[in-house]
Tab-separated table of C-alpha atoms in Angstrom:
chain	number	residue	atom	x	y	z
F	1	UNK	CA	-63.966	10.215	33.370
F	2	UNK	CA	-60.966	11.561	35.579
F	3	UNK	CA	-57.566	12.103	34.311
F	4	UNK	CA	-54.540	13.125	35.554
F	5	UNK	CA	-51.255	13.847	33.496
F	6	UNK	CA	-47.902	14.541	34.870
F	7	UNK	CA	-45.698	14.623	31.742
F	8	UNK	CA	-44.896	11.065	32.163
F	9	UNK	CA	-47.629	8.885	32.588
F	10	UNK	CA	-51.715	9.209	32.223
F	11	UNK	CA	-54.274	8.106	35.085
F	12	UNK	CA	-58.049	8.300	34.201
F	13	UNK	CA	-61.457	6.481	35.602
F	14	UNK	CA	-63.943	5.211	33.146
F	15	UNK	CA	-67.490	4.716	34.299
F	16	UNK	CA	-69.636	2.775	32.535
F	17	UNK	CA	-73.886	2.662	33.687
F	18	UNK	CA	-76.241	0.477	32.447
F	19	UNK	CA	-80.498	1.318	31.877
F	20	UNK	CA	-81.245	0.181	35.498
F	21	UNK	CA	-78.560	2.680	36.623
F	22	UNK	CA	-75.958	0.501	37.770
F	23	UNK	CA	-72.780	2.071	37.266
F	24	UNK	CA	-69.142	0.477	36.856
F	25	UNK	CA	-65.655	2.209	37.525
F	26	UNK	CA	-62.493	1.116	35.783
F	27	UNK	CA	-59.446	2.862	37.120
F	28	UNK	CA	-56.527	2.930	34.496
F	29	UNK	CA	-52.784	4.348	34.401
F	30	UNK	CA	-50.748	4.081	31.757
F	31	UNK	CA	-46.629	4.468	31.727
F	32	UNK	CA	-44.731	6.360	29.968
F	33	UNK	CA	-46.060	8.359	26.981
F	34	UNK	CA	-42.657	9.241	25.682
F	35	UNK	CA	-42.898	8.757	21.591
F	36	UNK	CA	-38.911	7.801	21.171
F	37	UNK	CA	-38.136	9.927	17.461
F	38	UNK	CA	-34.722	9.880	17.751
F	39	UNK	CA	-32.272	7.655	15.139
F	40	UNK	CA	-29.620	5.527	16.741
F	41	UNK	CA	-26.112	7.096	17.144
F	42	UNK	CA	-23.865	4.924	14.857
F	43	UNK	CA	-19.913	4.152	15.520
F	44	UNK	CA	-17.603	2.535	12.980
F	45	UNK	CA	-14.353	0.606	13.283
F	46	UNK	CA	-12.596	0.190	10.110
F	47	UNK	CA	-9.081	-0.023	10.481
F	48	UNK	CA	-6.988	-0.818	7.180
F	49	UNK	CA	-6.834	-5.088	6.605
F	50	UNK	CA	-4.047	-6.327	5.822
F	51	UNK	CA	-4.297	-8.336	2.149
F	52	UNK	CA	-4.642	-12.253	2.269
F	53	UNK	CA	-6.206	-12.048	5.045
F	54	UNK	CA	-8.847	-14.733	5.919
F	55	UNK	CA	-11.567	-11.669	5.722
F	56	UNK	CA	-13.455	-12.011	9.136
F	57	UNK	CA	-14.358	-9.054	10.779
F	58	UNK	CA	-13.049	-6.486	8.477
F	59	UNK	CA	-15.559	-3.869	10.443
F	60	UNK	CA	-17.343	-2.882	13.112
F	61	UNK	CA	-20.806	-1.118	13.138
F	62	UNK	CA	-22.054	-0.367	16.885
F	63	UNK	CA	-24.742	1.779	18.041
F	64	UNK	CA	-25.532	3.261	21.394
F	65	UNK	CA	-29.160	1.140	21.899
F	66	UNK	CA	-30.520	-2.449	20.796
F	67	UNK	CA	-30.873	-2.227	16.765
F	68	UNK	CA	-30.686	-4.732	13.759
F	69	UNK	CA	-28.046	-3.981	10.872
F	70	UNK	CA	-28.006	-4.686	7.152
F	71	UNK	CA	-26.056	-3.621	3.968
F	72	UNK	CA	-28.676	-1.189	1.847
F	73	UNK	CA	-25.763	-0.480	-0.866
F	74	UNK	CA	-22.654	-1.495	-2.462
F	75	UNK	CA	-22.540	-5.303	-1.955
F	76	UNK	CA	-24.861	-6.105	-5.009
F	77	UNK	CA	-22.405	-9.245	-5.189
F	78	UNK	CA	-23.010	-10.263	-1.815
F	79	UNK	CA	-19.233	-10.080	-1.137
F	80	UNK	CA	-19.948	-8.640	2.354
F	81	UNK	CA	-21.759	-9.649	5.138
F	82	UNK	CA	-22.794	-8.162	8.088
F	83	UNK	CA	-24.298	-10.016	11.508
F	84	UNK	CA	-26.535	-9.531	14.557
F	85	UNK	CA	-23.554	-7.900	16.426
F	86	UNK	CA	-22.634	-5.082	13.545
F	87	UNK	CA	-19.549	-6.950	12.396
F	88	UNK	CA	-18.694	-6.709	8.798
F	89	UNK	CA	-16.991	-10.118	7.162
F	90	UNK	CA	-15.654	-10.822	3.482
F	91	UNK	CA	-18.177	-13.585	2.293
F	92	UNK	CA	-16.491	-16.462	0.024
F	93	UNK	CA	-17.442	-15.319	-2.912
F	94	UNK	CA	-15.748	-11.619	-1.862
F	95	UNK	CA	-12.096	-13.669	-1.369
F	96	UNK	CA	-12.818	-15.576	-5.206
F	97	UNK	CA	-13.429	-12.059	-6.220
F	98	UNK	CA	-10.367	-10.806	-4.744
F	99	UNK	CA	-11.582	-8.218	-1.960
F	100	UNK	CA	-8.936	-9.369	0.102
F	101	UNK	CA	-6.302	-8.904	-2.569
F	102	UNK	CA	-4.502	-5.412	-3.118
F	103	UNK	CA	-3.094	-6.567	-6.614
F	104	UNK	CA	-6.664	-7.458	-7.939
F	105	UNK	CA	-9.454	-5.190	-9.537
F	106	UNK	CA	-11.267	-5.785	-6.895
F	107	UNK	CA	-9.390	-4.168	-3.334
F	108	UNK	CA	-11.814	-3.546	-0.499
F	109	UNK	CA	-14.915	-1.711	-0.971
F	110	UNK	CA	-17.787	1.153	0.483
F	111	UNK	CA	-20.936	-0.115	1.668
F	112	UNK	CA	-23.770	1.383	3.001
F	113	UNK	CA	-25.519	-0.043	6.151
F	114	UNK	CA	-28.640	0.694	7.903
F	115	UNK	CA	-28.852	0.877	11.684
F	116	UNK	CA	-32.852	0.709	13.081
F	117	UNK	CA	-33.754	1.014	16.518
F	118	UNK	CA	-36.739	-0.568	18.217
F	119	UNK	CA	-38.607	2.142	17.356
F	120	UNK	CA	-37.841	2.198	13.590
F	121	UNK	CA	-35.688	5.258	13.560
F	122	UNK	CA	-33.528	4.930	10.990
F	123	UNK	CA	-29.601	5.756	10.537
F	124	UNK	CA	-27.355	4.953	7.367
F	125	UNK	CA	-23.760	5.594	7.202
F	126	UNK	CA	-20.940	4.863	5.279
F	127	UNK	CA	-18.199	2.069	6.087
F	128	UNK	CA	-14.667	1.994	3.883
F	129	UNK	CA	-12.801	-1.163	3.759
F	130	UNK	CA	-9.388	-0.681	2.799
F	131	UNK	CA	-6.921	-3.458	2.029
F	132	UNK	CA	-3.372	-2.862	2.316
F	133	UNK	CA	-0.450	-4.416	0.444
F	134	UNK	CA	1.982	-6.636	1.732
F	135	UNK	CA	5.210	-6.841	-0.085
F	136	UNK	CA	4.875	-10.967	-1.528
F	137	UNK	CA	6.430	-10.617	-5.184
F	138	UNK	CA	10.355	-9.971	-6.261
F	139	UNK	CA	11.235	-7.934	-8.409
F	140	UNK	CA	10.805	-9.464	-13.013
F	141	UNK	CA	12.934	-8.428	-15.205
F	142	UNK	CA	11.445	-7.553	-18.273
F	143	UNK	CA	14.407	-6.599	-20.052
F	144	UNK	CA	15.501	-8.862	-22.496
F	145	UNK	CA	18.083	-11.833	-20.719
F	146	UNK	CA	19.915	-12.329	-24.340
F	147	UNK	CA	24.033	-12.896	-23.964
F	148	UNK	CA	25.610	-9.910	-23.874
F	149	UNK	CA	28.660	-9.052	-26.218
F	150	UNK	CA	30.838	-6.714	-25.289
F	151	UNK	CA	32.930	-4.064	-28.134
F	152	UNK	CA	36.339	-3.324	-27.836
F	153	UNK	CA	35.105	0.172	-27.787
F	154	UNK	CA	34.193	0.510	-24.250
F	155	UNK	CA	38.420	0.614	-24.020
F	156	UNK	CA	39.134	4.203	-23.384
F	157	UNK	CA	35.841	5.679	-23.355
F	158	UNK	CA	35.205	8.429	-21.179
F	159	UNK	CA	31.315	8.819	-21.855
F	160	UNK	CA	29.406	6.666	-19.559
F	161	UNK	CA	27.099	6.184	-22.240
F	162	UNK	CA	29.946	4.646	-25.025
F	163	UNK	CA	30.857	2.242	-21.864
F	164	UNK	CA	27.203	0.658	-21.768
F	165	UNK	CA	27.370	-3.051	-22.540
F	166	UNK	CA	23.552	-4.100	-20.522
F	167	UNK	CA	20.335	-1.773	-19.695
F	168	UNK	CA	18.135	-4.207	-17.047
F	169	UNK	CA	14.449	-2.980	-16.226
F	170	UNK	CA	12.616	-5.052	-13.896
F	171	UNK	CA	8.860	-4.146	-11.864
F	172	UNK	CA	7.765	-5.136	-8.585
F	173	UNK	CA	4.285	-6.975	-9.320
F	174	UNK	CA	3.435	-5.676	-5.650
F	175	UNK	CA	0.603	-3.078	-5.651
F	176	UNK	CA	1.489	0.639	-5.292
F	177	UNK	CA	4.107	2.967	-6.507
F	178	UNK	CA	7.600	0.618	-5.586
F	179	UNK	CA	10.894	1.337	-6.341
F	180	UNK	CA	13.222	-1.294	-7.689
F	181	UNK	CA	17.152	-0.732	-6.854
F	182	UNK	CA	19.871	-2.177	-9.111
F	183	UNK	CA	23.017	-3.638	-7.737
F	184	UNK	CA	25.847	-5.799	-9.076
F	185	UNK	CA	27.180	-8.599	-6.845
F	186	UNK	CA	30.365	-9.774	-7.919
F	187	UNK	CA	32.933	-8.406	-10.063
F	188	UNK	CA	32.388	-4.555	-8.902
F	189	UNK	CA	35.943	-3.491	-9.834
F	190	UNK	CA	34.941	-4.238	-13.451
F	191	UNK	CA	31.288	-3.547	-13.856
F	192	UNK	CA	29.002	-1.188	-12.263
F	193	UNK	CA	25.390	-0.721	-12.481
F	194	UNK	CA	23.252	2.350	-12.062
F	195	UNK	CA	21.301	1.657	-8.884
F	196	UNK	CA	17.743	3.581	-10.690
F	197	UNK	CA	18.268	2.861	-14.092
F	198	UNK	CA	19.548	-0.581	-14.076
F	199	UNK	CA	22.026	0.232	-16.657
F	200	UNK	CA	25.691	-1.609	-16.650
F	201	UNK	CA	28.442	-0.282	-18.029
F	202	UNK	CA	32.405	-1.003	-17.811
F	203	UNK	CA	34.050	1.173	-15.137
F	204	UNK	CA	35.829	3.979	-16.723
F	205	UNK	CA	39.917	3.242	-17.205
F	206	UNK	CA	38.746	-0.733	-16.865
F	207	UNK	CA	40.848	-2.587	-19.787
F	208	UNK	CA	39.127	-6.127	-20.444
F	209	UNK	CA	41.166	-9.230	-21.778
F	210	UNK	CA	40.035	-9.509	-25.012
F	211	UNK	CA	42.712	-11.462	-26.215
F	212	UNK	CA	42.599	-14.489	-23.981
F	213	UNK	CA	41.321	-17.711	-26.442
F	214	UNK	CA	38.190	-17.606	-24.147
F	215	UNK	CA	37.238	-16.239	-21.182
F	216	UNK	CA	33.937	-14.903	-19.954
F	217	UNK	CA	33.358	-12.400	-16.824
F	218	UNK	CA	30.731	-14.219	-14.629
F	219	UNK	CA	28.850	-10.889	-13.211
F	220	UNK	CA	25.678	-11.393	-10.960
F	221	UNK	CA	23.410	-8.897	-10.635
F	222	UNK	CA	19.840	-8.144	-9.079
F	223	UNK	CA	16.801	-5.601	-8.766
F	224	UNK	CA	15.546	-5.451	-4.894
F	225	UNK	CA	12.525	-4.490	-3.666
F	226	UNK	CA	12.210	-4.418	0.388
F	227	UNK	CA	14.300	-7.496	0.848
F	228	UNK	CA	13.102	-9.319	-2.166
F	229	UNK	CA	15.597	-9.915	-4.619
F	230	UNK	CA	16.098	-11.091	-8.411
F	231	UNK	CA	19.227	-12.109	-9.573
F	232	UNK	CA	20.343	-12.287	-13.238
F	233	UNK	CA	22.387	-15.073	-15.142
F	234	UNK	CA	22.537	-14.601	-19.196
F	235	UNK	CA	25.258	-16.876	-21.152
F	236	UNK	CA	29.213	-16.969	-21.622
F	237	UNK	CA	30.842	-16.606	-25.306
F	238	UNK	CA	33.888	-19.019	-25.881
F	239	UNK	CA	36.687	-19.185	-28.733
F	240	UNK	CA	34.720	-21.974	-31.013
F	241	UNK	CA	31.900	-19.009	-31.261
F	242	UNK	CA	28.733	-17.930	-29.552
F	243	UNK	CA	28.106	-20.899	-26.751
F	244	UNK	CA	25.077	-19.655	-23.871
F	245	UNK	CA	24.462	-22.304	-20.939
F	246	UNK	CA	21.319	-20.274	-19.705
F	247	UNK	CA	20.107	-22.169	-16.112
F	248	UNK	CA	17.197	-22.557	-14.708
F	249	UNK	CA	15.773	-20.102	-12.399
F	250	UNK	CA	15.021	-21.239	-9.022
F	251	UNK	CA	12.475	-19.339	-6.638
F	252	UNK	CA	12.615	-20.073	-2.907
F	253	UNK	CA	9.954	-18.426	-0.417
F	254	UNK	CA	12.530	-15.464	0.103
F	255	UNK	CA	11.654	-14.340	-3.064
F	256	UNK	CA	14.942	-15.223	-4.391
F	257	UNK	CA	15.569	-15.807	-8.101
F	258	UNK	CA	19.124	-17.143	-9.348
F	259	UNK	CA	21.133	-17.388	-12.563
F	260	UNK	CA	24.564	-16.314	-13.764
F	261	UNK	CA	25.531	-13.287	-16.029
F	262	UNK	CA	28.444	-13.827	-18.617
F	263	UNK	CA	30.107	-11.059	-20.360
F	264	UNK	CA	32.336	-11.740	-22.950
F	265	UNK	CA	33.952	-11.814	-26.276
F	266	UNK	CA	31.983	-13.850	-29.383
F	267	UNK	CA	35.402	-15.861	-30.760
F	268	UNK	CA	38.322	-14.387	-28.651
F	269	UNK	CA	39.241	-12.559	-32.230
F	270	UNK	CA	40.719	-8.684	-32.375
């Protein structure tokens, strides 16, 4: 046998002879002896999703030669999927779960996925999906929307804190750290409101009628969140006693919800 080896490929000549002496030569090359060891070079694309989203093609895996993908870790509840092309997609079961969702348990996730090469070389990395909130909620209250009575005491007092006749607190249901703002909307040269706190008082040197047989100061206020906003109604007080015509609240697709806010006396009495 003859061989010849030139890094590359390997030629060689088999002879085979039989008992009469007849011999036989066979003349074979064969290509390319390179043993390929190397593991695919992975790339991902992950930029954040935005929630609600329908949940296709959340990721990308790509590689820099022909491999197959799969998940090896962290979609035990098949929420994920991944297909011949490396893409990464929210199954239905992932949106009932609420992957797609930045207010559920559930935001997002890591998985694991394995990249192998024609060869079998092996490469796992790590792929983040990250969902991001979108602002879809106003503001609740979740102070109490009871009529408010309001003392003769608040006459004269220079304390802010003797002048307090309503304390609001409202949350934004919206994921994250938000920041609710307080504002009144009419009747701002009587009332203010503390735009953090929420809190109302009478405006210092304000002197309300108290005396009148009934009246009632119809003051509208609301807690915003980045455009959304909540306003508050509670009830009026008349002469014949304690008398609260609380409306209903209506909710539009501005995130708008609307009432009225009375402040006034309980009979009209010193």
């Amino acid at each position: 046998m003859q061989d010849g080896w030139d890094g590359k490929s390997l030629e060689f000549t088999v002879s085979s002879i039989d008992k009469a002496g007849n011999e036989n030569l066979h003349h074979t090359v064969v290509k390319d002896m390179t043993v390929d060891l190397t593991a695919p070079d992975v790339t991902i694309t992950n930029s954040p999703v935005v929630e609600n989203s329908d949940g296709q093609h959340v990721a990308k895996v790509s590689a820099n030669e022909q491999v197959t993908f799969e998940i090896v870790s962290g979609n035990d509840n098949d929420w994920f999927t991944i297909d011949d092309s490396g893409s990464i997609s929210v199954t239905p079961a992932g949106i009932a779960a609420g992957v797609m969702d930045a207010e559920s348990s559930n935001p997002g996730g890591t998985l694991e996925v394995q990249v192998t090469d024609l060869a079998g070389n092996k490469t796992v990395d790590s792929v983040t999906i990250e969902v991001t909130d979108v602002n879809e909620f106003a503001p609740e209250f979740t102070s109490s929307l009871k009529p408010v009575e309001i003392p003769k005491t608040v006459h004269g007092a220079t304390k802010t804190g003797d002048r307090i006749v309503l304390d609001l607190d409202a949350r934004d249901l919206d994921a994250g750290d938000s920041i609710v703002k307080y504002r009144l909307l009419t009747h701002n040269d009587k009332f203010e409101i503390d735009p953090k706190s929420g809190v109302v008082t009478v405006k210092e040197g304000v002197e309300l009628d108290f005396e009148s047989p009934s009246w009632s100061y119809d003051t509208v206020g609301d807690a915003k969140n980045n455009g959304s906003v909540y306003t508050l109604t509670t009830a009026e007080n008349s002469q014949e006693g304690s008398v609260w015509s609380e409306q209903a609240f209506d909710v539009t697709k501005d995130f708008t919800l609307t009432a009225k806010m009375f402040f006034g006396n309980k009979d009209g009495a010193d």
